[in-house]
mmCIF file of C-alpha atoms (C1' of nucleotides) in Angstrom:
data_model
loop_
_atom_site.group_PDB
_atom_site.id
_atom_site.type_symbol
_atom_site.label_atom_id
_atom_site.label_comp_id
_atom_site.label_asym_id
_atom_site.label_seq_id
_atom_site.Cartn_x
_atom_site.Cartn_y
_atom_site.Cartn_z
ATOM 1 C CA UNK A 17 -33.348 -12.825 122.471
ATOM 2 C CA UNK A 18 -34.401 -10.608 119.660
ATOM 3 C CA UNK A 19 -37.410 -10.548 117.944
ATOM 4 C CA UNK A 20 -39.599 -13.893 116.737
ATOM 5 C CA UNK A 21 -39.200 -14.031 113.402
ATOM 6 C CA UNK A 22 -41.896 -12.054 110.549
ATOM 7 C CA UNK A 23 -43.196 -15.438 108.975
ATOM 8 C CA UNK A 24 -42.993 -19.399 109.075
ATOM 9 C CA UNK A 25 -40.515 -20.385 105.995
ATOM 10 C CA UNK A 26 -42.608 -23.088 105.059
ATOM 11 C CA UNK A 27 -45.854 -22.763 102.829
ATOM 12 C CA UNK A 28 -44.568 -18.963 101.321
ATOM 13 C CA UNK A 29 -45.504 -18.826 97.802
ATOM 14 C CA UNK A 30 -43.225 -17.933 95.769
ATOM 15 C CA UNK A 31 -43.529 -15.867 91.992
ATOM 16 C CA UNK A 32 -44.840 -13.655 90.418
ATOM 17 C CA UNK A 33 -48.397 -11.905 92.702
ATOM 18 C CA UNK A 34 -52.000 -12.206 90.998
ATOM 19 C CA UNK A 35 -54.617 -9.096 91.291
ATOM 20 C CA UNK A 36 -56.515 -10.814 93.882
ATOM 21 C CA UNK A 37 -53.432 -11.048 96.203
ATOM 22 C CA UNK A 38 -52.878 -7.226 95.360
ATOM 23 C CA UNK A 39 -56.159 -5.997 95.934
ATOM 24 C CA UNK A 40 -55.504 -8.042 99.474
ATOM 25 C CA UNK A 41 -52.186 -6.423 99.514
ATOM 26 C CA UNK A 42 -53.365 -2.824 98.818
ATOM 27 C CA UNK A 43 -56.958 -3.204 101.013
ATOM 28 C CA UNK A 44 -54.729 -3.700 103.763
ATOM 29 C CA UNK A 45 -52.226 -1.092 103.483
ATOM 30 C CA UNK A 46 -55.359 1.243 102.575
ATOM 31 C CA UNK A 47 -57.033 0.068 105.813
ATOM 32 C CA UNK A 48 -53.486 0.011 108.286
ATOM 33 C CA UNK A 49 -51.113 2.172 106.282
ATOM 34 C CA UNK A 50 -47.749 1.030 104.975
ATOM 35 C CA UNK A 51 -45.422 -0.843 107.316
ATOM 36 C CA UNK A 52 -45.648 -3.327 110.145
ATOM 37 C CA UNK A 53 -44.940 -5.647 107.270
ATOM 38 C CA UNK A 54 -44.356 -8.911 109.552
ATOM 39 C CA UNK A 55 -47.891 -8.826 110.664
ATOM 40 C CA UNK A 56 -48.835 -8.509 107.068
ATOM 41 C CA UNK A 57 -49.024 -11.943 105.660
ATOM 42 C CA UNK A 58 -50.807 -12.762 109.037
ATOM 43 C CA UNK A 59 -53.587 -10.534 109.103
ATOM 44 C CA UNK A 60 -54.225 -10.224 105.642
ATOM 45 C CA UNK A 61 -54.111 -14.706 105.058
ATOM 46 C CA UNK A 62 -51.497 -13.849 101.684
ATOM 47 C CA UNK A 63 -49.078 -16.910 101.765
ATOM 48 C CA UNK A 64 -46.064 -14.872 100.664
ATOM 49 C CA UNK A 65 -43.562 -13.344 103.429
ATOM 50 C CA UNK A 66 -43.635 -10.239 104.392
ATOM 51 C CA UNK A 67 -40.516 -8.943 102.411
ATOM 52 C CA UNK A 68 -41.934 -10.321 99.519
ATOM 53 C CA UNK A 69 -45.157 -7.617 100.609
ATOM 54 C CA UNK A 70 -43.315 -5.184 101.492
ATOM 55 C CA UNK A 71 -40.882 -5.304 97.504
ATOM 56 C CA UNK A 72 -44.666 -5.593 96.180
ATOM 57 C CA UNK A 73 -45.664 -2.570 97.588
ATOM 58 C CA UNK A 74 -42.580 -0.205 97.142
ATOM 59 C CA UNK A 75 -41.695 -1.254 93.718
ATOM 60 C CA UNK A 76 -45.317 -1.739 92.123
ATOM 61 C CA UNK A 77 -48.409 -0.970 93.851
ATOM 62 C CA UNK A 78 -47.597 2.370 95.463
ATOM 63 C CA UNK A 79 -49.579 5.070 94.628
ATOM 64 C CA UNK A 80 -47.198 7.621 92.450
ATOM 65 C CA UNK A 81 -45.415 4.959 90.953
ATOM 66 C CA UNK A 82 -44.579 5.794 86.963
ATOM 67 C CA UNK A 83 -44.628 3.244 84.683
ATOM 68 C CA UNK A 84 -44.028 2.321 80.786
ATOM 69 C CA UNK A 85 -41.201 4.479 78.509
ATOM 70 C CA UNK A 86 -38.605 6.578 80.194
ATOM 71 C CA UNK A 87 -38.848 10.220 78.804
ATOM 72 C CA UNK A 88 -35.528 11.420 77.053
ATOM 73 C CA UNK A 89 -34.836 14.220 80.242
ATOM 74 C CA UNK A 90 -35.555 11.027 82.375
ATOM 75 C CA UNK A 91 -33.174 9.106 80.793
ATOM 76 C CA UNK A 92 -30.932 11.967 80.557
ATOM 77 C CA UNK A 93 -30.801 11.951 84.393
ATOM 78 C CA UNK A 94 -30.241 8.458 85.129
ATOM 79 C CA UNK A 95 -27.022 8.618 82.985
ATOM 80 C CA UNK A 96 -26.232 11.340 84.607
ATOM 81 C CA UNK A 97 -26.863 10.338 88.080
ATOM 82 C CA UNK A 98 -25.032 7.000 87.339
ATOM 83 C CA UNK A 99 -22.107 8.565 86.198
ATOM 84 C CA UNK A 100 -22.297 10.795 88.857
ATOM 85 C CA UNK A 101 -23.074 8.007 91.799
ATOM 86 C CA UNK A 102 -22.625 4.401 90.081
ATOM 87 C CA UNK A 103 -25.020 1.921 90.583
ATOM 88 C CA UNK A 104 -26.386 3.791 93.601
ATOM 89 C CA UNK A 105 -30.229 2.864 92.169
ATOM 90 C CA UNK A 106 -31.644 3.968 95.335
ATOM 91 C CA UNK A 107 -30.051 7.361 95.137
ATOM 92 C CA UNK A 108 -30.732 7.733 91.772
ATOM 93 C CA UNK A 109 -34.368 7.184 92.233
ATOM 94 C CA UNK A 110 -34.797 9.542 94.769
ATOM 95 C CA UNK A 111 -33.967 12.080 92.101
ATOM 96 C CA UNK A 112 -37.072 10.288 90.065
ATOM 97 C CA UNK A 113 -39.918 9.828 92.720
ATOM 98 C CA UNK A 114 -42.221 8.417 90.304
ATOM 99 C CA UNK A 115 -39.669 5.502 89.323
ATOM 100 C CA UNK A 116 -38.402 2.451 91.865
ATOM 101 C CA UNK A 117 -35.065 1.974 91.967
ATOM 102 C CA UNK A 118 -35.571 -1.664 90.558
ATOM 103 C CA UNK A 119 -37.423 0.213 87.546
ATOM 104 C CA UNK A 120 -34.238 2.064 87.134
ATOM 105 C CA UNK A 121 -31.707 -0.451 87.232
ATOM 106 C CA UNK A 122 -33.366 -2.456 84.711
ATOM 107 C CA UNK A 123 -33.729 0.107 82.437
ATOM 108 C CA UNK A 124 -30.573 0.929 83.025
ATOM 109 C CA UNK A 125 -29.349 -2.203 82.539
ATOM 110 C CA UNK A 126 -31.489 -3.472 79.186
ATOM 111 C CA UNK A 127 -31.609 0.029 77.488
ATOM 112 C CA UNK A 128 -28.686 2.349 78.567
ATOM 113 C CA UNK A 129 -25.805 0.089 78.993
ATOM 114 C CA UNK A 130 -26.074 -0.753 75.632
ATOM 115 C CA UNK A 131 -27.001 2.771 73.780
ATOM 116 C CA UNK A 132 -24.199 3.875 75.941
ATOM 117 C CA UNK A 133 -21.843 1.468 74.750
ATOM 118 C CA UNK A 134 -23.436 2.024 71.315
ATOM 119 C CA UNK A 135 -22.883 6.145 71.186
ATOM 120 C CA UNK A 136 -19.506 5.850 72.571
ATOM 121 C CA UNK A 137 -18.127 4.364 69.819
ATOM 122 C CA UNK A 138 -20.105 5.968 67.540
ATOM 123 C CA UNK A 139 -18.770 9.816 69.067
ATOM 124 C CA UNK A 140 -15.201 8.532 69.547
ATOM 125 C CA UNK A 141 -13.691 5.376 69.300
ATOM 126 C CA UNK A 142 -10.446 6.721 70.600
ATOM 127 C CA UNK A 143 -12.379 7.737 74.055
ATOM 128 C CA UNK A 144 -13.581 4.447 73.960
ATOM 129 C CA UNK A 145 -10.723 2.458 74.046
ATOM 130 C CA UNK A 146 -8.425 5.139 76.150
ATOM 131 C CA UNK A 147 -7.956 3.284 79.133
ATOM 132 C CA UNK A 148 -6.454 6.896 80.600
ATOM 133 C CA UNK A 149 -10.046 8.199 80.198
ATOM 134 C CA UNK A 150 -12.112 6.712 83.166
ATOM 135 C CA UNK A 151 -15.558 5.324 82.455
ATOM 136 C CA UNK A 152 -17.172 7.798 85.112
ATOM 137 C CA UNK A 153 -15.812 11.192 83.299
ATOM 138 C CA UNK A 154 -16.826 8.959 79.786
ATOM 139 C CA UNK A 155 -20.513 9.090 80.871
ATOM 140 C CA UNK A 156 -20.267 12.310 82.157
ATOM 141 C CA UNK A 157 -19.815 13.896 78.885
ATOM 142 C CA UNK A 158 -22.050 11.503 77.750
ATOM 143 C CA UNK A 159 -24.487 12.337 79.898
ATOM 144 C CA UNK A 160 -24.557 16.176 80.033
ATOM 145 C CA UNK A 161 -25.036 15.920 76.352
ATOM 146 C CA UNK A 162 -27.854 13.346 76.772
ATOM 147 C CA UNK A 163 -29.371 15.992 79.292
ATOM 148 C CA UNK A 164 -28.835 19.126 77.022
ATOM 149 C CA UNK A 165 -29.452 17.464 73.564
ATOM 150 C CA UNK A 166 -32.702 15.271 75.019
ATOM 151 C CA UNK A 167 -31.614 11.809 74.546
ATOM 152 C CA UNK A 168 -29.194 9.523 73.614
ATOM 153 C CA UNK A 169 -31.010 8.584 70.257
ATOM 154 C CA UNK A 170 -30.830 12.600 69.494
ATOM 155 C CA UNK A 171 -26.982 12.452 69.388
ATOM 156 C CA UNK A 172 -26.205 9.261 67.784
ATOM 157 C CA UNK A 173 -28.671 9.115 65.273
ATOM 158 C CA UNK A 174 -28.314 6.166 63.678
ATOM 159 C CA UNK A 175 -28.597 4.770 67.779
ATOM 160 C CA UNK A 176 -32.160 5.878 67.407
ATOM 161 C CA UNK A 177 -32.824 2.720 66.107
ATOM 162 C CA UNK A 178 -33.291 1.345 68.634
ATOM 163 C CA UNK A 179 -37.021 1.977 69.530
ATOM 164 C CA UNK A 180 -38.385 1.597 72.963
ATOM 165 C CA UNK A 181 -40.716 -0.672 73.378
ATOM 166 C CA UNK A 182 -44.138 -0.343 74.679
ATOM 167 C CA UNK A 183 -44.787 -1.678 78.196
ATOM 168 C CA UNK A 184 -44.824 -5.224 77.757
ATOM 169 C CA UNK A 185 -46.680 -6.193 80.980
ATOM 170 C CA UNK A 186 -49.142 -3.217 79.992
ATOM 171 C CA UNK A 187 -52.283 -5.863 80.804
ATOM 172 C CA UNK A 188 -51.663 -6.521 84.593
ATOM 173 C CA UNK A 189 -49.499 -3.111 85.260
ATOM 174 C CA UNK A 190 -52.449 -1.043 84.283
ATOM 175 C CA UNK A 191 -54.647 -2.857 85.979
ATOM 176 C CA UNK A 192 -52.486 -2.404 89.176
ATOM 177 C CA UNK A 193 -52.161 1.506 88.220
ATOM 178 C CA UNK A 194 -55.951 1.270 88.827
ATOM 179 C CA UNK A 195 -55.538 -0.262 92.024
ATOM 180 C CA UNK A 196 -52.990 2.494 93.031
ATOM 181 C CA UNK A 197 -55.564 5.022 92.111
ATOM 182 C CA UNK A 198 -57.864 3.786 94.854
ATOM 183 C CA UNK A 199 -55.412 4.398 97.283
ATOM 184 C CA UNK A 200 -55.454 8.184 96.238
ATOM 185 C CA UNK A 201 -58.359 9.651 98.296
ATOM 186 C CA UNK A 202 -56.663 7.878 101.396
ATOM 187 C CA UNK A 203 -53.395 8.788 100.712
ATOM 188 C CA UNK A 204 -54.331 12.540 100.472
ATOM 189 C CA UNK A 205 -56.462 11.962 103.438
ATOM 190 C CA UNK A 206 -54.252 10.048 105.695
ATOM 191 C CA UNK A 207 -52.852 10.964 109.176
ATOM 192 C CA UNK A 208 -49.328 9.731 108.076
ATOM 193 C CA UNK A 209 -49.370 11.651 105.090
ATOM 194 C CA UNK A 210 -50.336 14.622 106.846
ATOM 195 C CA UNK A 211 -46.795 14.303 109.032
ATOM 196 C CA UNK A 212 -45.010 14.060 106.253
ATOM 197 C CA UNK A 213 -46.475 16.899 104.723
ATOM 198 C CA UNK A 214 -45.939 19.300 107.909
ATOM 199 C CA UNK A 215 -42.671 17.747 108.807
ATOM 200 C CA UNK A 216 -41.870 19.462 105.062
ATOM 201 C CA UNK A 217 -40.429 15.894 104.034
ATOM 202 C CA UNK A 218 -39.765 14.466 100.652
ATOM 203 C CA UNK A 219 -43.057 12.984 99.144
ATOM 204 C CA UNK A 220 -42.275 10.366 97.463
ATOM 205 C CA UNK A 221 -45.851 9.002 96.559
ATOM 206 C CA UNK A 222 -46.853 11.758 94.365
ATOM 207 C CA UNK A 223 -49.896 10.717 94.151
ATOM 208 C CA UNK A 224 -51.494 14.306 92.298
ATOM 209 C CA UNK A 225 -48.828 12.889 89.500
ATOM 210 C CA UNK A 226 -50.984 10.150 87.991
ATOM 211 C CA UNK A 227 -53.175 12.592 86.533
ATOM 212 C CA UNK A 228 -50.604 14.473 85.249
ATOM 213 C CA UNK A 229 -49.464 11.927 83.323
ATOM 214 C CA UNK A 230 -52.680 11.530 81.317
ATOM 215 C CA UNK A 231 -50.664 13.890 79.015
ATOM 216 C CA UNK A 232 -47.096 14.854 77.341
ATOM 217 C CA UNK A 233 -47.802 18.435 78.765
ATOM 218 C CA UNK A 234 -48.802 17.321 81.718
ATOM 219 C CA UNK A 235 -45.739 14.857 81.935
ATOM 220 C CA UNK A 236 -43.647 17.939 81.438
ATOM 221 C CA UNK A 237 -45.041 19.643 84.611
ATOM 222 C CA UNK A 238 -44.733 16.928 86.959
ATOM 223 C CA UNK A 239 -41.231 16.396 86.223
ATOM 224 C CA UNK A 240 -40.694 20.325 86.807
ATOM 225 C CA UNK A 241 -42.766 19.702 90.205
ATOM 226 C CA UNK A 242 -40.841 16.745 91.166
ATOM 227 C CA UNK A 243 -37.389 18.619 91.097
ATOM 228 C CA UNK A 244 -38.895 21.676 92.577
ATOM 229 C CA UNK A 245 -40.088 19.436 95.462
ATOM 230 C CA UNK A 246 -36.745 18.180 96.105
ATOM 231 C CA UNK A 247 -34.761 21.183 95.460
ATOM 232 C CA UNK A 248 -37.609 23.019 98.142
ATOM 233 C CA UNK A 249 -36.806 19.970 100.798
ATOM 234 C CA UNK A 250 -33.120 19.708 101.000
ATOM 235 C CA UNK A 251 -33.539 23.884 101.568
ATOM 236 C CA UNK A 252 -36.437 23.407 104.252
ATOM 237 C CA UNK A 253 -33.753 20.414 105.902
ATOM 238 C CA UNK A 254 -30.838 22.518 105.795
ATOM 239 C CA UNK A 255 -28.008 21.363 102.698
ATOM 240 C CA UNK A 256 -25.714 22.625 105.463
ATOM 241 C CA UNK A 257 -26.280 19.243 107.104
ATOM 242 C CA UNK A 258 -24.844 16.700 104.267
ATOM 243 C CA UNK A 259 -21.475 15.844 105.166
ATOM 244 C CA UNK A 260 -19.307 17.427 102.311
ATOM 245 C CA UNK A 261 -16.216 16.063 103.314
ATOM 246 C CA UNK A 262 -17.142 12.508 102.673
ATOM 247 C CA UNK A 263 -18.704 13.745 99.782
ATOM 248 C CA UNK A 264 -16.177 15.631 98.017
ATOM 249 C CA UNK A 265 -13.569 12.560 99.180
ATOM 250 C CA UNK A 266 -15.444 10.590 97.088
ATOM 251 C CA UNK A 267 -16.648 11.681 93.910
ATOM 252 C CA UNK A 268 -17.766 9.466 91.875
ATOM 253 C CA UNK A 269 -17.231 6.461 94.306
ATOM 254 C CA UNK A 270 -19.883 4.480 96.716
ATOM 255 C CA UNK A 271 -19.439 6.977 99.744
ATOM 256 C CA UNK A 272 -22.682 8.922 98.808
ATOM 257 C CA UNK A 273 -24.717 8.047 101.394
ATOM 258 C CA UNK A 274 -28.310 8.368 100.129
ATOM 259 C CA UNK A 275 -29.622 7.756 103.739
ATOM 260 C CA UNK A 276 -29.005 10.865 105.425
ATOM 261 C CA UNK A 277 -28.430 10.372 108.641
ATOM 262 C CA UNK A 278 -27.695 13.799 109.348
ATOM 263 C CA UNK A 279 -31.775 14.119 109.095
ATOM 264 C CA UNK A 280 -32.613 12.922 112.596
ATOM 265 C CA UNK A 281 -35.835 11.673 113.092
ATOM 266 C CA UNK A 282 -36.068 13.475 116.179
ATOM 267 C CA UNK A 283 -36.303 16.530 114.621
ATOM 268 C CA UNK A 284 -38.706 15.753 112.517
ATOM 269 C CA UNK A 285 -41.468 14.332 114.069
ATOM 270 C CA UNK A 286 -42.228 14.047 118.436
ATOM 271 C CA UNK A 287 -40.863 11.176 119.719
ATOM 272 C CA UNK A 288 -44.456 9.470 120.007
ATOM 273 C CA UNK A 289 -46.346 8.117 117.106
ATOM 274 C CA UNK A 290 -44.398 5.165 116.656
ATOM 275 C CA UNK A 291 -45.641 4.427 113.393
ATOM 276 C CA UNK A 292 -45.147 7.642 111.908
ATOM 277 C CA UNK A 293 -41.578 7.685 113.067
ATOM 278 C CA UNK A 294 -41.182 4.413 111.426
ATOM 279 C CA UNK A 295 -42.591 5.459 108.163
ATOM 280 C CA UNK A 296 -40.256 8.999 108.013
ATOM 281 C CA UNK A 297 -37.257 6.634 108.654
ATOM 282 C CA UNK A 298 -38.060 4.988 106.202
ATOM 283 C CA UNK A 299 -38.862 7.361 103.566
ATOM 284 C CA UNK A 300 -35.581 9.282 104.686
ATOM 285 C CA UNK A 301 -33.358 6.737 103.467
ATOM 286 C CA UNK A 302 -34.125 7.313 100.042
ATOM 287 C CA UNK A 303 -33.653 10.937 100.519
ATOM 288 C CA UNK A 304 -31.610 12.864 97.985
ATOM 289 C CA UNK A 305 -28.153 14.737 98.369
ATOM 290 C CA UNK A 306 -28.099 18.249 97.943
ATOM 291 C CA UNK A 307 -28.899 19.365 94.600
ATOM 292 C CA UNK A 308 -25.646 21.858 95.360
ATOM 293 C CA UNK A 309 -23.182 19.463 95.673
ATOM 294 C CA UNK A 310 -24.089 18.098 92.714
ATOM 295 C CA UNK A 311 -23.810 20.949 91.070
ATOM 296 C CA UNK A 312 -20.097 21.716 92.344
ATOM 297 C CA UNK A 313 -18.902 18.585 91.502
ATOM 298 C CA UNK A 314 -19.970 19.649 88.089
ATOM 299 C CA UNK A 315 -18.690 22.607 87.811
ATOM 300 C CA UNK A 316 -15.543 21.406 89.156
ATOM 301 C CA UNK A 317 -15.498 18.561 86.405
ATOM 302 C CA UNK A 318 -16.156 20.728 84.121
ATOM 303 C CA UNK A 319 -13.124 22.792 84.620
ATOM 304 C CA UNK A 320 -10.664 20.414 83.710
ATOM 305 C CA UNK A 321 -12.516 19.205 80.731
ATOM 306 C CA UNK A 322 -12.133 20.143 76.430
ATOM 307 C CA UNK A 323 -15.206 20.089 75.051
ATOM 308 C CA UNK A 324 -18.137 20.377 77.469
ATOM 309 C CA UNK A 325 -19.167 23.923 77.204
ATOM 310 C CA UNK A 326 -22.269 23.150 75.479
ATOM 311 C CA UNK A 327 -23.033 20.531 77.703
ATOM 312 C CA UNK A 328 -23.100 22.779 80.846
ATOM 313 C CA UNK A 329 -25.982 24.538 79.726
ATOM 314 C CA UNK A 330 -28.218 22.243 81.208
ATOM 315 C CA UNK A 331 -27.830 19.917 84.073
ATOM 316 C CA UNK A 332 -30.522 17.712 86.031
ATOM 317 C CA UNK A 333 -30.598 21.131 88.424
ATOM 318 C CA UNK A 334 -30.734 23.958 85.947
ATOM 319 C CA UNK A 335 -32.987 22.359 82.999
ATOM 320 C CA UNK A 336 -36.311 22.907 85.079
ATOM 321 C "C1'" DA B 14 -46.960 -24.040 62.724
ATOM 322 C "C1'" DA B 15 -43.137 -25.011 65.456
ATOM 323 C "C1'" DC B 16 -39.034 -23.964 67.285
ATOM 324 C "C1'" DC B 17 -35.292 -21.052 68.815
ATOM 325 C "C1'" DC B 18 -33.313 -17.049 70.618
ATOM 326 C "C1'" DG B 19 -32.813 -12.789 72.838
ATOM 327 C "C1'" DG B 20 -34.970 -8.863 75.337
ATOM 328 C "C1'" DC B 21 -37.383 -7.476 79.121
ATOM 329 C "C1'" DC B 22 -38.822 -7.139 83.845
ATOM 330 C "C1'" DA B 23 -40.896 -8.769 88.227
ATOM 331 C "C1'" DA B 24 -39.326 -11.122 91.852
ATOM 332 C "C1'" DC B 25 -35.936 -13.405 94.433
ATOM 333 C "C1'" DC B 26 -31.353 -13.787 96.789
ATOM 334 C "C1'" DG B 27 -27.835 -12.428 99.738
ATOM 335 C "C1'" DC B 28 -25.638 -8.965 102.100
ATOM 336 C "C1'" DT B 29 -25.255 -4.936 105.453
ATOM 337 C "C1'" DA B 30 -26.839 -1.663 108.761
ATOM 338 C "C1'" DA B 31 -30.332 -0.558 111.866
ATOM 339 C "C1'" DT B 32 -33.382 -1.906 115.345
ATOM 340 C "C1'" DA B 33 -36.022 -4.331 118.873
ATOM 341 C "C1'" DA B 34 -36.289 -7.647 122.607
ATOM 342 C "C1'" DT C 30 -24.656 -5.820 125.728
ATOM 343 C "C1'" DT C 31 -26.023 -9.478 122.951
ATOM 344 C "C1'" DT C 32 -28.596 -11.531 119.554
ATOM 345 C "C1'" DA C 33 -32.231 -12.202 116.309
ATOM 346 C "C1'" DT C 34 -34.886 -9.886 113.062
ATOM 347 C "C1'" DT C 35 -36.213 -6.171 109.891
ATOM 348 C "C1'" DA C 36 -35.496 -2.877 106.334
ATOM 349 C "C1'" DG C 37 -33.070 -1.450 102.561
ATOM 350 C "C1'" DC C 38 -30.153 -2.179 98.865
ATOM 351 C "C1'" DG C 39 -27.775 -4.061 94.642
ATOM 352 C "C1'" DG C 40 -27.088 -8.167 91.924
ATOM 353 C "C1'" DT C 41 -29.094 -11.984 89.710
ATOM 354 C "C1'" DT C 42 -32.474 -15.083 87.829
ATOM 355 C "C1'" DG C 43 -36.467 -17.233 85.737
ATOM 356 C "C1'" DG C 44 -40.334 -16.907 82.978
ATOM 357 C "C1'" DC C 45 -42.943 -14.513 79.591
ATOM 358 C "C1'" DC C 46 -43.166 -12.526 75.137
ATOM 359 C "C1'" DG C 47 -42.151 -11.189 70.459
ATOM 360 C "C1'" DG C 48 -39.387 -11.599 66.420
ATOM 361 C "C1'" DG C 49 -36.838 -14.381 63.292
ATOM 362 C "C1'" DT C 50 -36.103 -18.652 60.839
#
DNA sequence: AACCCGGCCAACCGCTAATAA
DNA sequence: TTTATTAGCGGTTGGCCGGGT
């Protein structure tokens, strides 16, 4: 028999979660640290189930977490990235730690889809319409300019009119951005933050990152950190490891596994704190590919390519 | 003022792979 | 080894909101 099962389907509210369930939510998770979630709904009384806690947490209340406009260099690397990996939104994000991938799919899907569509046929109808010209090499070149230019509205002017708006849930999201700043002190304090830290993994809950966003300048910097944080992990966990050949098999198909297996727990942390373990598996699976490969498949594209000199001067790699 | 419509986004749904009993 | 459950992921939906008429 396996395991009893996390919560009884009857009497699990359903919608959208008030403040006082967060605060529940996030006392909790403050108190017991993220995961265990079938034993959340229990001990904490919250009638929802505990996948519904645990999407609540990872996609709005955990510390880190970035929300309102997308910057242009932002936006720049989700085109990018989906050109590069298709609607991989989990791989994507790990190249954005301060966005979920849910944030990015939506954006992706109510803003870029249609600026995309928008500057395509305003650069080239032709391209547009060749059916010989695949949509992945399209938003490449799209892309790479988005990412050297600094935005899609930059290029296509007369795109630019499309403004974005402000955060429309600003009311209840900054209040939960102030419940995410209580968690601070305990997530800079905490023992499982402390393995992650020594086991020189990923971070994904920048937490140090809400104050830099108090600013454009500061915005600027945290970006720069993020990448430098990645860039510094795949070196500490050896790029050697990422399997290339399925890789390279498989450019711009769904074959990029963003889980890295290769990564085994093992070797990360003793085989005795559980919970830790639990938590590094599960921050591993949102783990980025190699920055390098990335990079090569790049340069390779590049190669066979008319006019995308300009656009190589900067890529999601070399602009920081 | 009332209604309609479309955009946005949080949350849900359904699937797969991993994991625990 | 089998089976039930969890975790993670991508797709979809429903409700809220703002703008237009």
């Amino acid at each position: 028999m396996g395991r009893p099962p996390c919560c009884e389907k009857v009497g699990i509210k359903k919608g959208p979660w008030t403040p006082e369930e967060d605060i529940i939510l996030v006392s909790y998770i403050q108190e017991h640290g993220p995961g265990n979630w079938r034993s959340v709904p229990t001990n904490t009384g919250l009638l929802r189930c505990s996948k519904s806690c645990r999407l609540r947490w990872t996609n709005y209340l955990r510390p880190g977490i970035k929300r309102g406009n997308f910057t242009p260099h932002e936006e720049g690397m989700i085109i990018h990235l989906q050109a590069l990996l298709g609607n991989k939104w989990a791989a994507i994000a790990s190249y954005l730690p301060q966005r979920t991938d849910n944030d990015i799919k939506n954006y992706w899907n109510t803003h870029l889809k249609k600026k995309l569509k928008k500057f395509q046929s305003a650069l080239d109808p032709h391209m547009a319409s060749d059916s010989t010209t695949s949509t992945s090499h399209q938003l490449n070149i799209v892309s790479r300019r988005s990412l050297s230019e600094g935005s899609l509205d930059n290029m296509a002017s007369h795109a630019s009119s499309v403004t974005l708006k402000n955060n429309q849930s600003s009311t209840y999201a900054s209040s939960t951005a102030n419940i995410s700043r209580l968690l601070e002190g305990w997530m800079r304090s905490s023992p499982t933050q402390k393995t992650l830290s020594n086991t020189n993994h990923l971070k994904l809950n920048a937490s140090d990152d809400l104050q830099d966003q108090e600013t454009p300048a500061g915005n600027l910097v945290s970006r720069h950190e993020e990448l430098e944080s990645i860039l510094s992990y795949e070196n500490l966990n050896n790029v050697a490891s990422w399997d290339r050949s399925t890789c390279d098999s498989t450019q711009s198909d769904n074959k990029l596994n963003p889980r890295c297996d290769s990564i085994h727990d093992d070797d990360l942390v003793p085989d005795r704190d559980q919970k830790n373990k639990q938590i590094i598996r599960c921050e591993s699976s949102t783990s980025a590919p190699p920055l390098s490969f990335l990079e090569k498949w790049l340069l390779d594209e590049s190669a066979g390519q008319v006019d995308d000199d300009q656009m190589m001067e900067l890529s999601p790699m070399s602009s920081v």
